[in-house]
Coordinates of C-alpha atoms in Angstrom, one line a residue:
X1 CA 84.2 118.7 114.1
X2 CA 86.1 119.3 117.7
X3 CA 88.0 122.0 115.9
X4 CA 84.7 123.8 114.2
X5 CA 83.2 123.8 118.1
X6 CA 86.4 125.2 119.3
X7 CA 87.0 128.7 120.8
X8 CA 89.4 131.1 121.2
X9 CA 90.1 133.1 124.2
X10 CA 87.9 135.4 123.1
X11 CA 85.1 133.2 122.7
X12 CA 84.7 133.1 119.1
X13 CA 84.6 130.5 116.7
X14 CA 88.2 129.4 115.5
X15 CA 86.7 128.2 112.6
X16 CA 86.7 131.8 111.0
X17 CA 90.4 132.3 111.9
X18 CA 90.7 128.8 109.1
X19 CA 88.6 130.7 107.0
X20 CA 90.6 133.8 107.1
X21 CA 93.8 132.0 106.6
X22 CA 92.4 130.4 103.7
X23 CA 91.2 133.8 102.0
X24 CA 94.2 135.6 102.6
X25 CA 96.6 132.7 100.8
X26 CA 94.4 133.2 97.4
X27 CA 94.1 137.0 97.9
X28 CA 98.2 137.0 97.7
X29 CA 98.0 135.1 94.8
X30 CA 95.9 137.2 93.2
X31 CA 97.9 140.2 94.1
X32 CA 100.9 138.6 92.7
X33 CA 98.7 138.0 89.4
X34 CA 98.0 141.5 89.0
X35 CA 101.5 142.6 90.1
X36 CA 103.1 140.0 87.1
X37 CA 100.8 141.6 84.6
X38 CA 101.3 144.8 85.1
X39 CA 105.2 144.4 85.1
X40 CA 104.7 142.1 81.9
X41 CA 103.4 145.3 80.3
X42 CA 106.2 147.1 81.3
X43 CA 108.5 144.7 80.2
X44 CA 107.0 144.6 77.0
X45 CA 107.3 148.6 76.8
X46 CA 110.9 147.7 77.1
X47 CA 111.6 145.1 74.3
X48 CA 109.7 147.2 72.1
X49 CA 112.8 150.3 72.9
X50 CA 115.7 147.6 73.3
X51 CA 115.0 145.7 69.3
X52 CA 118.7 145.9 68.4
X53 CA 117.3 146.4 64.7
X54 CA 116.1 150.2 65.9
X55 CA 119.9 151.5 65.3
X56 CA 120.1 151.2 62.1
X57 CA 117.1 151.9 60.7
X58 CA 115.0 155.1 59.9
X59 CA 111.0 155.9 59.4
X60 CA 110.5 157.8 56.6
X61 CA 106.7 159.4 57.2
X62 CA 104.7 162.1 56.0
X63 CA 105.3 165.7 58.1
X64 CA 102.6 166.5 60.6
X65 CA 101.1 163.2 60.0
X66 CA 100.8 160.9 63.0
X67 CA 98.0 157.8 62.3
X68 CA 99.5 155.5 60.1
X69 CA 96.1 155.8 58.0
X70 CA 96.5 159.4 57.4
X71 CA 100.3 159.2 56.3
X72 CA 100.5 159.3 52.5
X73 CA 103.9 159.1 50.4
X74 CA 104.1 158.8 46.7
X75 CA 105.6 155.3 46.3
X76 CA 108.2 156.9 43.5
X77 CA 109.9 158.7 46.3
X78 CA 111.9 155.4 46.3
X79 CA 114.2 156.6 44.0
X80 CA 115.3 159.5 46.1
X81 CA 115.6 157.7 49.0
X82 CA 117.8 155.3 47.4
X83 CA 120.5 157.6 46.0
X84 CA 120.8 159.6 49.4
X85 CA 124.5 158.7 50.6
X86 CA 124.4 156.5 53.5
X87 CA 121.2 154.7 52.6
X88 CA 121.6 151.0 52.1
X89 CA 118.2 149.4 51.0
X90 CA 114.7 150.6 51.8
X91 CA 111.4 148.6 52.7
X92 CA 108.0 150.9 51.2
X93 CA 105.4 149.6 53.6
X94 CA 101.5 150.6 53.3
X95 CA 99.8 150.0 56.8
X96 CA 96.1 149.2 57.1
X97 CA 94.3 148.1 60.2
X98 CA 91.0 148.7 62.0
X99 CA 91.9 151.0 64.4
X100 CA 94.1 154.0 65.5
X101 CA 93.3 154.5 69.0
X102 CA 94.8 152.4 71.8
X103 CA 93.2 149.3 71.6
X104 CA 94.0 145.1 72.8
X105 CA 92.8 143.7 69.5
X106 CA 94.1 145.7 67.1
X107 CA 94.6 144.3 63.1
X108 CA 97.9 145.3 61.7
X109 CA 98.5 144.7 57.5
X110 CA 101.2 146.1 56.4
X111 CA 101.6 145.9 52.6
X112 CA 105.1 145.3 51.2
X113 CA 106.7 144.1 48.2
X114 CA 108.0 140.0 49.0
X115 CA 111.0 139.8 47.9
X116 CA 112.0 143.0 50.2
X117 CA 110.3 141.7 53.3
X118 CA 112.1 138.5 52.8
X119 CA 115.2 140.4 53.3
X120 CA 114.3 142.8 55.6
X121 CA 112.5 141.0 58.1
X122 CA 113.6 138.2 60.1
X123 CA 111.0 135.7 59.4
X124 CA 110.8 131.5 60.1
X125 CA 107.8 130.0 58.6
X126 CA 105.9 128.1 61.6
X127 CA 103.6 126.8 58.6
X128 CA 103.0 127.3 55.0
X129 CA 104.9 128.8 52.3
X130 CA 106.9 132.1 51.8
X131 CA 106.5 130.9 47.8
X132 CA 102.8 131.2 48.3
X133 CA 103.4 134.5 49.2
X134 CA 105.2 135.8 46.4
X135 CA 103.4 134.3 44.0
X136 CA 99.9 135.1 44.8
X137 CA 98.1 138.4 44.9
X138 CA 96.3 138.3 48.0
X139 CA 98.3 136.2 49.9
X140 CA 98.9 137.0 53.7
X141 CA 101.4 135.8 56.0
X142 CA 100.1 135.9 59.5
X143 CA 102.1 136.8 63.0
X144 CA 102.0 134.2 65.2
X145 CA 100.1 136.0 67.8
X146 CA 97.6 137.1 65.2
X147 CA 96.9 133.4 64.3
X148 CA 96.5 132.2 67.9
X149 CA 93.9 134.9 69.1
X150 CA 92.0 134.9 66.0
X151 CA 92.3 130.9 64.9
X152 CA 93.7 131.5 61.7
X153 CA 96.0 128.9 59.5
X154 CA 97.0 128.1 56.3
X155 CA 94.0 128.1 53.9
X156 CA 91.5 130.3 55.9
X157 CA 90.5 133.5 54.7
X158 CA 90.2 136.6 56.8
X159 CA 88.4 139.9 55.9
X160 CA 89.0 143.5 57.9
X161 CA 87.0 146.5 57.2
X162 CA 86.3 144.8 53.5
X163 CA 90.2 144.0 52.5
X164 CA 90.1 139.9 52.4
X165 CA 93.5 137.9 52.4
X166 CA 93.9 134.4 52.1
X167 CA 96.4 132.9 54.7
X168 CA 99.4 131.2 53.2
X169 CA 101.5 130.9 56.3
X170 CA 102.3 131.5 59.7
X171 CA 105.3 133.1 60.9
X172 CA 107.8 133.2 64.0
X173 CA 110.1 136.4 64.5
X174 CA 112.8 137.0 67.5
X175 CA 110.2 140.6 67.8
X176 CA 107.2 139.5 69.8
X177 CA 105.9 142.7 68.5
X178 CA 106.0 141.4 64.7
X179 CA 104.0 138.6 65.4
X180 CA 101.1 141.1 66.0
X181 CA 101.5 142.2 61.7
X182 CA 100.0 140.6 59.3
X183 CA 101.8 140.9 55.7
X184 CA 100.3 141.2 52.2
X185 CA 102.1 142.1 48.6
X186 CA 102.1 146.4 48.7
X187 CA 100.0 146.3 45.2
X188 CA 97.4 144.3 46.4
X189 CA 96.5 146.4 49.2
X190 CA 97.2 149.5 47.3
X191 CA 94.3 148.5 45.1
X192 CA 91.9 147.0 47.6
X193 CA 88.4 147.7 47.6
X194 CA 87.8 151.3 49.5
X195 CA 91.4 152.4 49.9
X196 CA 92.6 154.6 47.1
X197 CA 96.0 153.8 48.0
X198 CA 97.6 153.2 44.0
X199 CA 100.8 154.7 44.2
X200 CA 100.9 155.5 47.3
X201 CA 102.5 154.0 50.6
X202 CA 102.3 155.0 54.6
X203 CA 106.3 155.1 55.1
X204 CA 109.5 154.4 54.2
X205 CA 112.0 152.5 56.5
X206 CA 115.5 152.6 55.9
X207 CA 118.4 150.2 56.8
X208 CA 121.5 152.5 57.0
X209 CA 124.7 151.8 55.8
X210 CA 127.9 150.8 57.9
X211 CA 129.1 153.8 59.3
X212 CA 126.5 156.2 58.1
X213 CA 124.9 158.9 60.7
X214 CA 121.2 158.4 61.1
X215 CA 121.0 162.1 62.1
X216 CA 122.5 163.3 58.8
X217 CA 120.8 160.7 56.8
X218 CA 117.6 161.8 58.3
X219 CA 118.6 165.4 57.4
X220 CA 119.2 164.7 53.9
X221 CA 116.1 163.0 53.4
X222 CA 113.6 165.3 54.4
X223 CA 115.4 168.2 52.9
X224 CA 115.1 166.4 49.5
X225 CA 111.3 166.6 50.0
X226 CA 111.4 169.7 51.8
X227 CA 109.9 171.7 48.4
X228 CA 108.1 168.3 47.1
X229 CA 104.6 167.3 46.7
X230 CA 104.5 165.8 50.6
X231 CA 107.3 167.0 53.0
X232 CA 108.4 164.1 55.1
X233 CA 109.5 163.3 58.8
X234 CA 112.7 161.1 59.0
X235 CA 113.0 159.5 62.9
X236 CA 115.1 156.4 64.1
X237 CA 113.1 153.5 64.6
X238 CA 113.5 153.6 68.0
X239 CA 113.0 157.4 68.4
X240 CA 109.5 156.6 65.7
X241 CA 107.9 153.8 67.8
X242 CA 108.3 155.5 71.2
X243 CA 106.7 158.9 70.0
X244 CA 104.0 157.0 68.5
X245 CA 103.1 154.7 71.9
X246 CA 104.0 158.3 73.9
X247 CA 100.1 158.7 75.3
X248 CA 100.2 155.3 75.9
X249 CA 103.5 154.8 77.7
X250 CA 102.0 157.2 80.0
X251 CA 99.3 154.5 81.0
X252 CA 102.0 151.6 81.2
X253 CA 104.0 154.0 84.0
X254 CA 100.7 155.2 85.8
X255 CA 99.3 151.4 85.8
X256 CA 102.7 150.4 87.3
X257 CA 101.6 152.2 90.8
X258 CA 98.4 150.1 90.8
X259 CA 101.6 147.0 90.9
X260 CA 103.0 149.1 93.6
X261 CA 99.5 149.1 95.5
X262 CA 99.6 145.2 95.1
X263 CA 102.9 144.5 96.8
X264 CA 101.7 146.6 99.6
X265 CA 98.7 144.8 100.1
X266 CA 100.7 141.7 100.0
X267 CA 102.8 142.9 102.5
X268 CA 99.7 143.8 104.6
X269 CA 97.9 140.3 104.4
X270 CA 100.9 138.0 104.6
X271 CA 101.9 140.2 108.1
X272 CA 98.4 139.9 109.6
X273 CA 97.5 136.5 108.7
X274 CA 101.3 135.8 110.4
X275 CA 100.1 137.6 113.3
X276 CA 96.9 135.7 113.8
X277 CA 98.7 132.5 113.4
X278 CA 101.0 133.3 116.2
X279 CA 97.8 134.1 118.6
X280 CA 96.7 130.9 117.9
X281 CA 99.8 129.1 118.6
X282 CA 100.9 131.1 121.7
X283 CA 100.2 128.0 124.0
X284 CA 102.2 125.9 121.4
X285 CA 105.4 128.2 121.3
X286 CA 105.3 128.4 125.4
X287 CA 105.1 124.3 125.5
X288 CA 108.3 124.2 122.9
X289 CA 110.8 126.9 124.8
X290 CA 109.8 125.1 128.0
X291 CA 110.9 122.1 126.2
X292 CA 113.7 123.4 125.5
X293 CA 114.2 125.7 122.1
X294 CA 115.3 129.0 122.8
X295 CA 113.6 132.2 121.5
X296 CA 115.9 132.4 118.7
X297 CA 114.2 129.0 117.8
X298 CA 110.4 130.4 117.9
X299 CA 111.9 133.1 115.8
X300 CA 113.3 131.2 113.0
X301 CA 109.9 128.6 113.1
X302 CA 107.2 131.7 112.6
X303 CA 109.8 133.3 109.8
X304 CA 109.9 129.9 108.4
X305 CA 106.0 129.5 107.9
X306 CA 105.6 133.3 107.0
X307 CA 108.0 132.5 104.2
X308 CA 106.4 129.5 103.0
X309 CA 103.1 131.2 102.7
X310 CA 104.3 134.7 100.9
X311 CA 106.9 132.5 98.9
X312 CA 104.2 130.0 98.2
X313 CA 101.4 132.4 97.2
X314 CA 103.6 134.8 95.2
X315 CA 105.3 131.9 93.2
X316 CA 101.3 130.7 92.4
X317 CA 100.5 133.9 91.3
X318 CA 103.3 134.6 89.4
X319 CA 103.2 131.3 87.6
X320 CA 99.6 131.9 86.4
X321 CA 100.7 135.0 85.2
X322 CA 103.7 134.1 83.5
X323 CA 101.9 130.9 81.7
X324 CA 98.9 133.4 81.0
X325 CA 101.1 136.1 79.0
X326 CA 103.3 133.6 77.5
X327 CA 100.2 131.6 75.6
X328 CA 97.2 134.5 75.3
X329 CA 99.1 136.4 72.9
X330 CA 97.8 139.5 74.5
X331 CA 98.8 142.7 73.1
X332 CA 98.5 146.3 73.8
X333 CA 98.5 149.0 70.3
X334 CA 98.3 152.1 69.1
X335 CA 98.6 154.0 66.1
X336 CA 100.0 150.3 64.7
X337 CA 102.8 149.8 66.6
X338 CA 102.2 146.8 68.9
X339 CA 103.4 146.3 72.5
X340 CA 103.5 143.0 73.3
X341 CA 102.7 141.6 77.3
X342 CA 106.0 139.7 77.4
X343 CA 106.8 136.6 80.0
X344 CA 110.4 136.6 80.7
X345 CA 113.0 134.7 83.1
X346 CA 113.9 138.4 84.0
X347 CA 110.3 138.8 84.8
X348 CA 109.9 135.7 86.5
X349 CA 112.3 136.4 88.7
X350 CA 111.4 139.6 89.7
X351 CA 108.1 138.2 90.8
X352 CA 109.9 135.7 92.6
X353 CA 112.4 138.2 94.4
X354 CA 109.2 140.3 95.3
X355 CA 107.5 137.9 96.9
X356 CA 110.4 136.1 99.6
X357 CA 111.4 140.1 99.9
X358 CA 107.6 141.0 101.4
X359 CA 107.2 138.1 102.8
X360 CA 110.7 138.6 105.0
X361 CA 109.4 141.9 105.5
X362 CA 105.8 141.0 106.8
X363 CA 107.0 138.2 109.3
X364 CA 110.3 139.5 111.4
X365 CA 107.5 141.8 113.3
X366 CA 104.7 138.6 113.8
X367 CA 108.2 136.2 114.6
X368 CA 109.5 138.8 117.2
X369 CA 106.2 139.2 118.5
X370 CA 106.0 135.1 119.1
X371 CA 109.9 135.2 120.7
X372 CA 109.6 137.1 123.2
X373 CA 105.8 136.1 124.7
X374 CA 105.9 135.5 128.4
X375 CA 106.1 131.6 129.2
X376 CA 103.8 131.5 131.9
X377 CA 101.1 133.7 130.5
X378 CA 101.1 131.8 127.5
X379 CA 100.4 128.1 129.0
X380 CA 98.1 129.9 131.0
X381 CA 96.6 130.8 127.6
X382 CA 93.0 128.4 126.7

């Protein structure tokens, strides 16, 4: 109570000064919160370009087509694709989902034929069974992701835009973006009710052959259609998914200035609550150099605390940010590809670098300021 009733020099309440300090410590962690997401978006924009599995592969898809739902290829161009030179196996994938546009819950189904996507993808069964899969018509194996935000598991039954699977597993994959997909047999979704799809897939990706040039490859592909029924566009992976997320790539990098704005902030509140800290203790610091520390002592104490409390609050923030991405499953998409928000140790410590960076930066001024303070008007100081 004796501190509540006390005043400073001033003669206002300290109380508030408490108050303030209090405020700004779960300001900076909310800063640092923003500032982690944001970066986790980024960072996921960055797996998505760095998936190893991107060199050697191709996306075969319809010219002047750029939806998924509006790319249409006659299923028999297989048999081209096959015989080009350089071409080592190809995956025909039909894509289905409830949405085009950029959106944070988007479905993905991409139909396939099983005993393709068993060698083509990368997949370890979390729970169920790939056998399922091949054996029965609408069977669906579901991304881990997808099965966390929507509650699904072996057994349950989920319906988009009136195509109904039945869950037979759960899958892992080293690409946090493939958890996002769900995966059904390619004839069942070709002949699901409302899409019109028999004999027809969305695009072709091809695994490339040891030594083969994806450049000619991709040549020699669309030139075999060039005259056909539908002329086709033949990308890298890589090259594919980053023109389709292109719009939205823009967002990630303008979204990254509002992480910019956050750090500064930081910087801002960790410097001033510093500095009010050393108003208050200005008596204190006078009592300790006449007791003997040295101004180079004072200096080190308020650095010391200033670090704490950045150090402190950004390591908070960036925890609950971290845990937040790592176990919401959140994911940004468009035009089916998924963009995963990724938690990383790279990530993590970033966040942590950030934060003892500002928070060096926002206390050498307050610590100076507390160094070289005039003994005597100090301790003459209420």
């Amino acid at each position: 109570m004796a501190y509540a009733t006390a005043h400073d020099d001033h003669g206002a309440p300290l109380g508030w000064r408490r108050w303030l300090y209090s405020t700004n410590h779960k300001d900076i962690g909310t800063l640092y919160i923003v500032f982690a997401f944001v970066a986790g978006v980024d960072e996921g924009m960055a797996r998505l370009s760095r998936n190893p599995e991107n060199d050697r592969s191709l996306i075969v898809f319809q010219k002047y087509r750029f939806c998924p739902e509006t790319s249409r290829l006659p299923e028999d161009y297989a048999k081209t694709i096959a015989k080009t030179p350089g071409v080592a196996d190809f995956l025909p994938v039909l894509v289905f989902m409830n949405n085009c546009g950029a959106t944070i819950d988007l479905v993905v189904i991409h139909g396939a034929p099983p005993l393709k996507l068993r060698s083509f993808r990368n997949l370890t069964m979390l729970s169920g069974d790939f056998a399922a899969f091949e054996r029965q018509r609408d069977a669906a194996l579901v991304g881990r992701r997808v099965a966390e935000r929507r509650g699904l598991k072996p057994g349950d039954t989920f319906t988009v835009n009136q195509v109904t699977v039945h869950v037979v597993g759960v899958f892992a994959s080293p690409s946090p973006a493939e958890e996002n997909v769900i995966y059904t047999p390619l004839s069942f979704l070709q002949y699901a009710p409302g899409r019109n799809s028999v004999g027809m897939v969305t695009q072709f990706e091809v695994r490339l052959a040891a030594g083969a040039d994806p450049a000619e490859v991709s040549r020699a592909i669309d030139e075999a259609f060039r005259a056909d029924r539908v002329p086709t566009d033949t990308r890298g992976k890589g090259v594919f998914e980053s023109f389709a997320v292109g719009d939205l790539g823009e967002i990630v990098a303008l979204a990254n200035y509002v992480g910019y704005a956050c750090v500064a902030l930081v910087l801002m509140l960790v410097s001033t609550t510093t500095m009010m800290a050393v108003q208050d203790r200005v008596k204190e610091h006078a009592v300790l150099q006449t007791l003997g520390l040295t101004q180079y002592h004072v200096f080190g104490l308020v650095l010391i605390e200033s670090l704490i409390l950045g150090f402190v609050g950004g390591a908070v923030g960036a925890a609950a940010a971290l845990a937040t991405l790592q176990w919401s499953g959140l994911a940004l998409a468009t035009e089916g590809i998924n963009i995963t928000f990724a938690a990383s140790g790279t990530l993590a410590a970033t966040a942590l670098g950030v934060a003892l960076s500002v928070a060096m930066l926002a206390s050498v001024l307050p610590a100076a300021h507390a160094a070289r303070a005039d003994i005597v008007t100090s301790l003459r100081q209420a």
